[in-house]
PDB file of C-alpha atoms and ligand atoms in Angstrom:
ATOM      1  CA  UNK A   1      21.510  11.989  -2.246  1.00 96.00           C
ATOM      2  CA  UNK A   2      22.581  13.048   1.242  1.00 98.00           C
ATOM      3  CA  UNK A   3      22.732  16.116   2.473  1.00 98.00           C
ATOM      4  CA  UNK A   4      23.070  18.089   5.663  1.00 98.00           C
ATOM      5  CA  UNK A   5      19.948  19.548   7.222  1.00 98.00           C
ATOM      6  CA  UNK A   6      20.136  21.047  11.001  1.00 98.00           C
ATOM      7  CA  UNK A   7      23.693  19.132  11.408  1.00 98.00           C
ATOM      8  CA  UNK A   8      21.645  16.158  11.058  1.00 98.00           C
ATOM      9  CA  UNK A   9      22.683  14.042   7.633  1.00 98.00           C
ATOM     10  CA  UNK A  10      19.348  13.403   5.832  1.00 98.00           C
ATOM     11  CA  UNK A  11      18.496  11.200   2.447  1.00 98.00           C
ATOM     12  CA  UNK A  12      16.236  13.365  -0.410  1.00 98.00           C
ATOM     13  CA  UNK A  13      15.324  12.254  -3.364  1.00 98.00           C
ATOM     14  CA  UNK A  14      13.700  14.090  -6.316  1.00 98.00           C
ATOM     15  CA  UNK A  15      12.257  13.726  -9.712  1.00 98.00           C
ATOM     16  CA  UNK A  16      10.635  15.284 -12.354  1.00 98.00           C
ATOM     17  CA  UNK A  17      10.512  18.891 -13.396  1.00 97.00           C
ATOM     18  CA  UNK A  18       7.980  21.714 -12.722  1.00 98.00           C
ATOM     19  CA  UNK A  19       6.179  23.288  -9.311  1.00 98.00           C
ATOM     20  CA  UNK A  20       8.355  21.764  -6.231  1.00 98.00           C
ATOM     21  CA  UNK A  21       6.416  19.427  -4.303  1.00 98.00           C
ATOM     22  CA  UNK A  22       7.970  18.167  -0.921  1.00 99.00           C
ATOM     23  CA  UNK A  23       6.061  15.170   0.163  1.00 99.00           C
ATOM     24  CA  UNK A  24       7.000  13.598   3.899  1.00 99.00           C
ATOM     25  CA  UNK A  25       5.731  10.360   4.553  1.00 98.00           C
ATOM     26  CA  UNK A  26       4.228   8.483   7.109  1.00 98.00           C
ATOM     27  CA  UNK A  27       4.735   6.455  10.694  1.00 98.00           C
ATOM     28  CA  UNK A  28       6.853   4.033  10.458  1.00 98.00           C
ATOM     29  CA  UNK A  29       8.045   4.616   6.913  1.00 98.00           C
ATOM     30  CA  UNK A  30      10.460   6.033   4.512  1.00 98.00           C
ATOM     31  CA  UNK A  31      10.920   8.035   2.074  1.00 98.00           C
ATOM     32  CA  UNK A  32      10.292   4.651  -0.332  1.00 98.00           C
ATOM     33  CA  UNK A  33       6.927   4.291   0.168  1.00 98.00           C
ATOM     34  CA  UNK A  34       7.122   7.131  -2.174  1.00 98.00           C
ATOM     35  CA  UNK A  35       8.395   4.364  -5.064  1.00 97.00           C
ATOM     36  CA  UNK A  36       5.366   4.613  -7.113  1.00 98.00           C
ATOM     37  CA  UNK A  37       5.325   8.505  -7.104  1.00 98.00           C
ATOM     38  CA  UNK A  38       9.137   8.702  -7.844  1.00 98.00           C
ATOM     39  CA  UNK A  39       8.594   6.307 -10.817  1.00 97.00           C
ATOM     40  CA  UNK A  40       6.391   8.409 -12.856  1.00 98.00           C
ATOM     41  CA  UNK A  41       7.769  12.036 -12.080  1.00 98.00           C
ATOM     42  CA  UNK A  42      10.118  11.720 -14.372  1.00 94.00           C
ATOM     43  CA  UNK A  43       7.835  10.944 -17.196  1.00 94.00           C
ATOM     44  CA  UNK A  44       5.308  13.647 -16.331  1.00 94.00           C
ATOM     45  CA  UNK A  45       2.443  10.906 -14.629  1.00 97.00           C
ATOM     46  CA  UNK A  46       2.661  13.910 -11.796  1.00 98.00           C
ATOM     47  CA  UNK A  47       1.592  16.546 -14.248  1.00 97.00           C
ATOM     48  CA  UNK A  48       4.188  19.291 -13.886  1.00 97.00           C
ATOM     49  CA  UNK A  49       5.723  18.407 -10.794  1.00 98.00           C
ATOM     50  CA  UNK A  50       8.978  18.301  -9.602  1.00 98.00           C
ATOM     51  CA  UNK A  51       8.962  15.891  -6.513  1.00 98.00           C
ATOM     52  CA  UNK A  52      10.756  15.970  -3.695  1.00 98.00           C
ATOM     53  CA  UNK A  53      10.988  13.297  -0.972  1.00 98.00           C
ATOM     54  CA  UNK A  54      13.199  12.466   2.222  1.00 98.00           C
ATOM     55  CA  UNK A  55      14.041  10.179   4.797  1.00 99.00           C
ATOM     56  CA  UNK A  56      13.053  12.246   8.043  1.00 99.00           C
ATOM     57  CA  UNK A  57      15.434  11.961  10.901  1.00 98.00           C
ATOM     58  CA  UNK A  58      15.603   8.590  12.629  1.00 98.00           C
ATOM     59  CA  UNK A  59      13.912   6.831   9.322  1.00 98.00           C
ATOM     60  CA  UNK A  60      15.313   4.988   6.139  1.00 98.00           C
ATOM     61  CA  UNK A  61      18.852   5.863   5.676  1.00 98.00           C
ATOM     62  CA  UNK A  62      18.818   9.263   7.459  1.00 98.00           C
ATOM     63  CA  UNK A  63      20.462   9.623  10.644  1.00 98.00           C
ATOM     64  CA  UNK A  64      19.222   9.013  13.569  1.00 98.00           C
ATOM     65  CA  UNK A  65      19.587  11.731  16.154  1.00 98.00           C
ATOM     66  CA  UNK A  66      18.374  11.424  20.397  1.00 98.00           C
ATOM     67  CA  UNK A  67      14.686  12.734  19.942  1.00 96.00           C
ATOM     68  CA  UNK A  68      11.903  12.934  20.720  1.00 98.00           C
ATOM     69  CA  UNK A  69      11.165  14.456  17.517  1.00 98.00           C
ATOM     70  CA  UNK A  70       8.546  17.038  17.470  1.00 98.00           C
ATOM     71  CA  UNK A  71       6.490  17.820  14.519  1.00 98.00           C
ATOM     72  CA  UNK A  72       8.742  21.132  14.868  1.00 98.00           C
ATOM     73  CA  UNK A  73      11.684  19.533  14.736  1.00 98.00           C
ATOM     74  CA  UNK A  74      10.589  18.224  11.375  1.00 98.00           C
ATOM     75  CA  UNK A  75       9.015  21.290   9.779  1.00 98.00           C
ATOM     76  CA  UNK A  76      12.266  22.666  11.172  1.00 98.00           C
ATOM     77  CA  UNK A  77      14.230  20.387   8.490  1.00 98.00           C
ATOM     78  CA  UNK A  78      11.933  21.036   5.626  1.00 98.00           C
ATOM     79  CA  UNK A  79      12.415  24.390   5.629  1.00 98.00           C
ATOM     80  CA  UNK A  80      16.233  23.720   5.668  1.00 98.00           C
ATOM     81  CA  UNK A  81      15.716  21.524   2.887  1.00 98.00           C
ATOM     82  CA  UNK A  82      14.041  24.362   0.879  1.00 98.00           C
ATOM     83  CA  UNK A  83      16.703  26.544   1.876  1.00 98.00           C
ATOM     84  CA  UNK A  84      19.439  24.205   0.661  1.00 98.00           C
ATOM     85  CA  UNK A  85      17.723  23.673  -2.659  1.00 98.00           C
ATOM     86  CA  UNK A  86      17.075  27.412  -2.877  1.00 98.00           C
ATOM     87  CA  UNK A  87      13.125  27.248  -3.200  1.00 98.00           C
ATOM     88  CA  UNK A  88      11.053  30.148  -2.199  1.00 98.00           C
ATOM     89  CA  UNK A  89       8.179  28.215  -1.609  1.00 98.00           C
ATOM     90  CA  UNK A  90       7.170  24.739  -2.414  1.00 98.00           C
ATOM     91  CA  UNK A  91       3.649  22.675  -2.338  1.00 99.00           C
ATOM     92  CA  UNK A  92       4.193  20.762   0.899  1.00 99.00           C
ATOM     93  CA  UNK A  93       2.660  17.622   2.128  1.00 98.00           C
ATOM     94  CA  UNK A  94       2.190  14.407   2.953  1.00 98.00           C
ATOM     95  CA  UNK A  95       0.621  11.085   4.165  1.00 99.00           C
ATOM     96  CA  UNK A  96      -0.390  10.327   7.839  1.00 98.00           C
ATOM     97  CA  UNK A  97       2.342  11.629  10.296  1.00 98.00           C
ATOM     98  CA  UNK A  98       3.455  13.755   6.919  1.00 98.00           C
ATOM     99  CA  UNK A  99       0.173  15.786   7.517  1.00 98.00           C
ATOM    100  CA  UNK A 100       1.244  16.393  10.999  1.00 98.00           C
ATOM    101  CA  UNK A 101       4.394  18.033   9.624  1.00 98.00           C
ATOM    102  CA  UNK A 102       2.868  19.576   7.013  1.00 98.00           C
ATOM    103  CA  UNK A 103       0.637  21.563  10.074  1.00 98.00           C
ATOM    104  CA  UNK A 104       3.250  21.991  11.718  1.00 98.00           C
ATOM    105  CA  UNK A 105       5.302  23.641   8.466  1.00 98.00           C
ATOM    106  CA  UNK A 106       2.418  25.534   8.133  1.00 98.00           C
ATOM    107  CA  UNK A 107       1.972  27.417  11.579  1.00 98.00           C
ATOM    108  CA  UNK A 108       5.602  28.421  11.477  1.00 98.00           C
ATOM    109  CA  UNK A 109       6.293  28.937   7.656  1.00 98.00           C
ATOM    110  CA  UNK A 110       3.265  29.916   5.899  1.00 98.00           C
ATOM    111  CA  UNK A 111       5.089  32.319   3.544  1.00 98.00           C
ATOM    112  CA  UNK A 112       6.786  28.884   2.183  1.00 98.00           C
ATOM    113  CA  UNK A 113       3.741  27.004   1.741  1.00 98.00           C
ATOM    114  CA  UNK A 114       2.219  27.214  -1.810  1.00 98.00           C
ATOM    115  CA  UNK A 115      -0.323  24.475  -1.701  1.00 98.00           C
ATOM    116  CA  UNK A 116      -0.911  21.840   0.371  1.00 99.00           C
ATOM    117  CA  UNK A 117      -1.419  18.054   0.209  1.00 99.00           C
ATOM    118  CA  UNK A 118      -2.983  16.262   3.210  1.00 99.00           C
ATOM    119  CA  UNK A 119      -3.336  12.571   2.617  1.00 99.00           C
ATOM    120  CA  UNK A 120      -4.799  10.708   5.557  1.00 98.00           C
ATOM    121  CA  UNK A 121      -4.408  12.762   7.934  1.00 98.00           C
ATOM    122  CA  UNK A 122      -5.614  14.435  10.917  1.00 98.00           C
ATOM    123  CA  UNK A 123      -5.555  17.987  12.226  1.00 98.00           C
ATOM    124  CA  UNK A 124      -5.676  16.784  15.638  1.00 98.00           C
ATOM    125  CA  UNK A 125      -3.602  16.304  18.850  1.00 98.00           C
ATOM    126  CA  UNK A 126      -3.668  13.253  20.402  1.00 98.00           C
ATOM    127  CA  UNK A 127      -6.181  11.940  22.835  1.00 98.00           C
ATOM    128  CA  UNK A 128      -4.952  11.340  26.030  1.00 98.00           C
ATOM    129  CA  UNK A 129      -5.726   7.765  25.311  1.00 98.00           C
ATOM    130  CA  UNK A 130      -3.688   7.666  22.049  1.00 98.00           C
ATOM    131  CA  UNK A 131      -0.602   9.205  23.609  1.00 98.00           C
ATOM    132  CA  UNK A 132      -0.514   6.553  26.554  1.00 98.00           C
ATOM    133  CA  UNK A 133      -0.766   4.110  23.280  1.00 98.00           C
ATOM    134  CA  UNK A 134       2.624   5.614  21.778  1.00 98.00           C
ATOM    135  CA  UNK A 135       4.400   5.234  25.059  1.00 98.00           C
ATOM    136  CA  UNK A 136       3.190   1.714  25.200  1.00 98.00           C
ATOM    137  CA  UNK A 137       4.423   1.257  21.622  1.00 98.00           C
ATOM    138  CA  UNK A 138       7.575   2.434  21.892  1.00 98.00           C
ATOM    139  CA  UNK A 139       8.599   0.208  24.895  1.00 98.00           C
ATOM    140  CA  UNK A 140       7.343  -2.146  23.130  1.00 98.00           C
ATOM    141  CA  UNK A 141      10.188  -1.386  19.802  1.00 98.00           C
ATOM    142  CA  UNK A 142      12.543  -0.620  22.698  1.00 98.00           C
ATOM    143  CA  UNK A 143      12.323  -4.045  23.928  1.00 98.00           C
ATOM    144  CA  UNK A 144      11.159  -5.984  20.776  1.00 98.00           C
ATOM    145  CA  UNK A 145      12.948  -4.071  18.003  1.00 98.00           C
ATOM    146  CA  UNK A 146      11.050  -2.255  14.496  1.00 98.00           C
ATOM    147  CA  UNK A 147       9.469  -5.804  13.602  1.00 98.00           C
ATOM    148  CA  UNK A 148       7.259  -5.550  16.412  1.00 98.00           C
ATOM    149  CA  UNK A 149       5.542  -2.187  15.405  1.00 98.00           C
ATOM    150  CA  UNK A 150       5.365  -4.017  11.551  1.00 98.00           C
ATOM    151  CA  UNK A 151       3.356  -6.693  13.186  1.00 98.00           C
ATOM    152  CA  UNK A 152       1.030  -4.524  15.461  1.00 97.00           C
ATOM    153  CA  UNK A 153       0.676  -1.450  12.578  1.00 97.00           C
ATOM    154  CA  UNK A 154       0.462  -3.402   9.311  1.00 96.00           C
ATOM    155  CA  UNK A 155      -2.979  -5.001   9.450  1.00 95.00           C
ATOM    156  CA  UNK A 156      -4.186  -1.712   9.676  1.00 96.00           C
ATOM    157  CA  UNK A 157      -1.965   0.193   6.959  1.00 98.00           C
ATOM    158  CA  UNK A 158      -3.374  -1.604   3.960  1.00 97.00           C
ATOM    159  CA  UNK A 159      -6.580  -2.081   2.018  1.00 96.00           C
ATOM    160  CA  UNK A 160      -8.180  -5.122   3.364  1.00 93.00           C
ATOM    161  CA  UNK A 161      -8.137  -6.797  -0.722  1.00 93.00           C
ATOM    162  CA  UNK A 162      -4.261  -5.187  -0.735  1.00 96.00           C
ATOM    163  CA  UNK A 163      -1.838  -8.437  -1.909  1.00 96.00           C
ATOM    164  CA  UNK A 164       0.516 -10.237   0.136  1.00 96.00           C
ATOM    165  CA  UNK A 165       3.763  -8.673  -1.823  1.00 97.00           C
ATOM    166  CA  UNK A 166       2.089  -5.077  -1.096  1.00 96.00           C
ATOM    167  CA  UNK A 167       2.350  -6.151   2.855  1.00 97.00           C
ATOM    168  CA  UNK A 168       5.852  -7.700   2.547  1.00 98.00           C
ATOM    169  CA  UNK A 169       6.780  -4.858   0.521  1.00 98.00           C
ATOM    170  CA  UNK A 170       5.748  -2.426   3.732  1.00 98.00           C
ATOM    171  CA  UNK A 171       6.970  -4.526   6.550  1.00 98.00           C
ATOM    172  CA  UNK A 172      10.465  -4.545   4.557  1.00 98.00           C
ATOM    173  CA  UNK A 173      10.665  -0.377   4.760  1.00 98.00           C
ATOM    174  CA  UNK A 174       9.490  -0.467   8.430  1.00 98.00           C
ATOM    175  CA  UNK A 175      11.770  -3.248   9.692  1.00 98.00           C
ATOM    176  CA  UNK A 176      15.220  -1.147   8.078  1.00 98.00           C
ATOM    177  CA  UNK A 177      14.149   1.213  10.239  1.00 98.00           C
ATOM    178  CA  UNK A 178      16.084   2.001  13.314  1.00 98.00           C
ATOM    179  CA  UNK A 179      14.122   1.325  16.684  1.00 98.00           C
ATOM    180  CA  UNK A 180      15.310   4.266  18.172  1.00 98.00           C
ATOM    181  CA  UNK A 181      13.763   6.673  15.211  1.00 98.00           C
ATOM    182  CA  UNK A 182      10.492   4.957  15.897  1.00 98.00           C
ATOM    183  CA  UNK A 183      10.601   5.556  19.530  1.00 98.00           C
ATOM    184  CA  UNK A 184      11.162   9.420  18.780  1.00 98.00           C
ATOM    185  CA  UNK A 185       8.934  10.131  16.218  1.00 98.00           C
ATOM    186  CA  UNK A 186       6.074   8.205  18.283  1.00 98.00           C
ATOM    187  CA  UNK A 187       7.148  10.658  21.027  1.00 98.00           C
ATOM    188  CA  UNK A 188       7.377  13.128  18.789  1.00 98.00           C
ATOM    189  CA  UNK A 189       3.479  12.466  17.621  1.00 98.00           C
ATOM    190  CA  UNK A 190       2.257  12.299  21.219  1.00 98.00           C
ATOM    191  CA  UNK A 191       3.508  15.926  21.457  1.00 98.00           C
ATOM    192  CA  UNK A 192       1.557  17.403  18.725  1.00 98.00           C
ATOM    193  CA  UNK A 193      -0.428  20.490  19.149  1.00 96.00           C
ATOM    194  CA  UNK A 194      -4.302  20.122  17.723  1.00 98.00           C
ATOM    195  CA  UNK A 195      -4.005  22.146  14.330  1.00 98.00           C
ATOM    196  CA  UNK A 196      -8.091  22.313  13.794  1.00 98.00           C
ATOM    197  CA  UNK A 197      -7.880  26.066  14.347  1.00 97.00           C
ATOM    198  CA  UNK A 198      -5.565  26.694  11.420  1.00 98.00           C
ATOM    199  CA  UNK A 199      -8.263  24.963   8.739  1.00 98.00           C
ATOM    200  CA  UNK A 200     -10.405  28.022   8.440  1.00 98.00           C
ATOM    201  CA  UNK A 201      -7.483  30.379   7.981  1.00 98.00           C
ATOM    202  CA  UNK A 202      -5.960  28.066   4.919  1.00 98.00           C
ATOM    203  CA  UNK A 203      -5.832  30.204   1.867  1.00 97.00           C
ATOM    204  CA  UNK A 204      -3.756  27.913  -0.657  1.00 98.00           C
ATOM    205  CA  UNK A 205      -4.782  25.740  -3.099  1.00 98.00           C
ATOM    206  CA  UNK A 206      -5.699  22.356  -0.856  1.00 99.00           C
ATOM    207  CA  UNK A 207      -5.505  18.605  -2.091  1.00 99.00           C
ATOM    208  CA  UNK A 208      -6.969  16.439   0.166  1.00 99.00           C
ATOM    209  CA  UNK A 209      -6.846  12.964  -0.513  1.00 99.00           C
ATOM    210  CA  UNK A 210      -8.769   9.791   1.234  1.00 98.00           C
ATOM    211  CA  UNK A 211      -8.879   6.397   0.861  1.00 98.00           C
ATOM    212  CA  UNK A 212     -12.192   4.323   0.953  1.00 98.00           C
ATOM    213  CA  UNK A 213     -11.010   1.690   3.202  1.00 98.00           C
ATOM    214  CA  UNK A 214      -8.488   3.639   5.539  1.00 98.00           C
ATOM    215  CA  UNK A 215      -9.108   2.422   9.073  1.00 96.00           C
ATOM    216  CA  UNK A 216      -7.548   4.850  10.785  1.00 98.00           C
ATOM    217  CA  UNK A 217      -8.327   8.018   8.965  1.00 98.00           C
ATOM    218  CA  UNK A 218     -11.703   7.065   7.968  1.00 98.00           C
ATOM    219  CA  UNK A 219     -13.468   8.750   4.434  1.00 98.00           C
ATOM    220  CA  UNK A 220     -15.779  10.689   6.712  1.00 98.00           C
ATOM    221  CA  UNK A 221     -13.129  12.143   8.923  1.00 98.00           C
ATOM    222  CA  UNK A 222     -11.316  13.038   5.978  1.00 98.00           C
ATOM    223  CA  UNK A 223     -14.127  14.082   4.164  1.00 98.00           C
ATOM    224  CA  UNK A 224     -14.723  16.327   7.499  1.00 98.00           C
ATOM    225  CA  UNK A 225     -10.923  17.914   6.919  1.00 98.00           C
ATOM    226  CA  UNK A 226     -11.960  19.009   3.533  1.00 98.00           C
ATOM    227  CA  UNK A 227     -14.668  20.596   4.839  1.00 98.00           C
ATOM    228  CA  UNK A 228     -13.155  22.668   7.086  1.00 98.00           C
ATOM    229  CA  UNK A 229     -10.684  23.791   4.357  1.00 98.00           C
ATOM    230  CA  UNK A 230     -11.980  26.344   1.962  1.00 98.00           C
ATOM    231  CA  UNK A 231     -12.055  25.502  -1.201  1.00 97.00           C
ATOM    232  CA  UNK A 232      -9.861  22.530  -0.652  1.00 98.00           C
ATOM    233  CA  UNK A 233     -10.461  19.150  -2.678  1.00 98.00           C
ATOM    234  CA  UNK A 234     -11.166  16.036  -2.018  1.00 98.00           C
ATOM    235  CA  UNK A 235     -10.038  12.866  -3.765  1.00 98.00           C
ATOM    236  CA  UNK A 236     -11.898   9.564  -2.000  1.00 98.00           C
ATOM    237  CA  UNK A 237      -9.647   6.644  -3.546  1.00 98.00           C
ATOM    238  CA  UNK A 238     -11.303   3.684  -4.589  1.00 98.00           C
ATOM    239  CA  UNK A 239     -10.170   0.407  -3.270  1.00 97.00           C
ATOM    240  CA  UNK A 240      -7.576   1.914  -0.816  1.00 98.00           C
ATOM    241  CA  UNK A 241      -6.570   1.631   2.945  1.00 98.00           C
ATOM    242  CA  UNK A 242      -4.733   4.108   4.658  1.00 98.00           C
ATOM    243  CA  UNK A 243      -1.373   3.950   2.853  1.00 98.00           C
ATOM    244  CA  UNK A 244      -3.484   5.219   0.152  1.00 98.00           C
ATOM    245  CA  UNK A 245      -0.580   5.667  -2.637  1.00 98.00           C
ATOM    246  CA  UNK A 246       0.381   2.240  -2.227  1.00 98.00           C
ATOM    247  CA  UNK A 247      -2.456   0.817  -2.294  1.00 98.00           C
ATOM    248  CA  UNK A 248      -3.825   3.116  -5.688  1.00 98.00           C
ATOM    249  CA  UNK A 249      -1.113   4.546  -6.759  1.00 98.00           C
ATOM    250  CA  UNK A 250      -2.536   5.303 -10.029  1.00 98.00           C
ATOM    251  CA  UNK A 251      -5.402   7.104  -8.638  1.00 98.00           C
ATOM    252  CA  UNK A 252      -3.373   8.869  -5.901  1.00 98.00           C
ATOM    253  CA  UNK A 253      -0.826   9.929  -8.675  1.00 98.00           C
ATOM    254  CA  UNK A 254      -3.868  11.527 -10.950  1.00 98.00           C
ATOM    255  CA  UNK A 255      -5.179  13.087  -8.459  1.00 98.00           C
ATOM    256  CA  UNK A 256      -1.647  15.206  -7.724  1.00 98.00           C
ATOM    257  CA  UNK A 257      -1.350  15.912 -11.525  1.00 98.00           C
ATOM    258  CA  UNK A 258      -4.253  17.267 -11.501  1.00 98.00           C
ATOM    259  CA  UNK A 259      -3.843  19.754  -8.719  1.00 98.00           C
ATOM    260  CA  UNK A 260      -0.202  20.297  -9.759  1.00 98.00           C
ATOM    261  CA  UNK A 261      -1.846  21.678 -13.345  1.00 98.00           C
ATOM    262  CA  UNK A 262      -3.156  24.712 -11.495  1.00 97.00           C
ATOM    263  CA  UNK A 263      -0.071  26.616 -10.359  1.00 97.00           C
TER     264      UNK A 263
HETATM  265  C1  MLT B   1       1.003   7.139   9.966  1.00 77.46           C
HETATM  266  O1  MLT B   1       0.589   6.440   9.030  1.00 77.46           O
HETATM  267  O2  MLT B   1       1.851   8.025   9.787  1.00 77.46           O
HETATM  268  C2  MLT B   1       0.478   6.845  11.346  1.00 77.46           C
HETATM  269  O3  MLT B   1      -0.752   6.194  11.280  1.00 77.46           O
HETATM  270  C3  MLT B   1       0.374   8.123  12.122  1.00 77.46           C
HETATM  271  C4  MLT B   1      -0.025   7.896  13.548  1.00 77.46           C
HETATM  272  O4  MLT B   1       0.412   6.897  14.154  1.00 77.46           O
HETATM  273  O5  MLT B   1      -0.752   8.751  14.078  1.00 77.46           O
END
């Protein structure tokens, strides 16, 4: 379905019945790496969870806007999507640059925020390092177009056992992405404030989830996010890379009915 968030058009998709949970995924995604999630709502494999999922600006088939767009920006539209749908509050999360936004949703809208999901992510900015890396990057779609980011990002988005169809499957959702989107959420990312002072100050029921062969949010740093959080979570899932629901979805999806059983 489309709908209008900010004067920006925006896809959501949703499924399932019980506790709203808004999940935003990750860089340089759409709201279908979700697939696996969105296939069992409806038949209760989420617990009782009614799950919500989107196309952020400038990915899948939202629109995409001039950014760059700032992990405020994006909180800015989840809370205009939970206005639209008329929820008071909602379990927010996500994957990767999801967590980001989650943060983000959270400094500025904690009254919305009923629990949290944070699936390999980070609470941090960007090193200064990291944020020359993004500009790099997105000269690099700029010049090259979205397969180029598939090629440089998807080696390190999977489980190293994950199957050739699982990486084909990936590269498919980041290549109908529009190079411009890319260029403005990495932007966007290199913008990000450091969220580490908002762990100790977290007060809702926290999922964090992990996967055992994630590159780039390794199990101890995630392991380290849960510690900060109290009494957060922590779900370590076997066999998977960084992408974590793709890679075990059925593990990633027990572990959110489980935590959804609570509220
Ligand atoms: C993601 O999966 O969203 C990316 O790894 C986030 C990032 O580039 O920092």
């Amino acid at each position: 379905m489309e709908v209008v968030l900010n004067g920006v058009f925006i896809t959501i998709e949703e499924q399932g019945e019980g506790v709203p949970l808004v999940l935003v995924h990750g860089f340089p995604l759409s709201h279908a790496m979700w697939q696996e999630q969105l296939a069992v709502a409806g038949q209760g494999g989420l617990g009782p969870t009614r799950l919500i999922v989107l196309d952020m600006r400038g990915f899948g088939a939202s629109e995409v806007p001039p950014g760059p767009y700032d992990m405020e920006t994006y909180a800015d539209d989840l809370v205009a999507l939970l206005d639209l749908l008329e929820l008071e509050q909602a379990v927010v999360g996500g994957l990767s640059m999801g967590g980001y936004v989650t943060f983000a949703f959270l400094r500025r809208y904690p009254e919305r925020v009923r629990g949290l999901v944070l699936a390999n992510t980070r609470a941090t900015a960007d090193s200064d390092e990291a944020r020359a890396n993004r500009e790099t990057n997105a000269q690099m779609v700029e010049a090259q177009g979205s397969s180029a980011i598939a090629d440089k990002m998807l080696p390190n988005l999977l489980s190293p056992d994950a199957p050739p169809e699982q990486h084909a499957s990936l590269r498919r959702i980041i290549e109908r992405n529009h190079p411009q989107g890319i260029m403005a959420a990495l932007r966007g990312m290199a913008l990000r404030s450091d969220s580490t002072d908002l762990l100790p100050h977290i007060r809702v029921p926290t999922l964090v989830i992990g996967g055992e062969h994630d590159a780039l949010t390794p199990p101890d740093a995630m392991r380290e996010l849960q510690a900060a959080i109290p009494g957060s979570q922590l779900a370590m899932l076997p066999g998977a890379g960084h992408v974590s629901n793709r890679d075990n979805p059925a593990a990633f999806n027990a572990a959110i009915a489980e935590f959804m059983r609570q509220f």
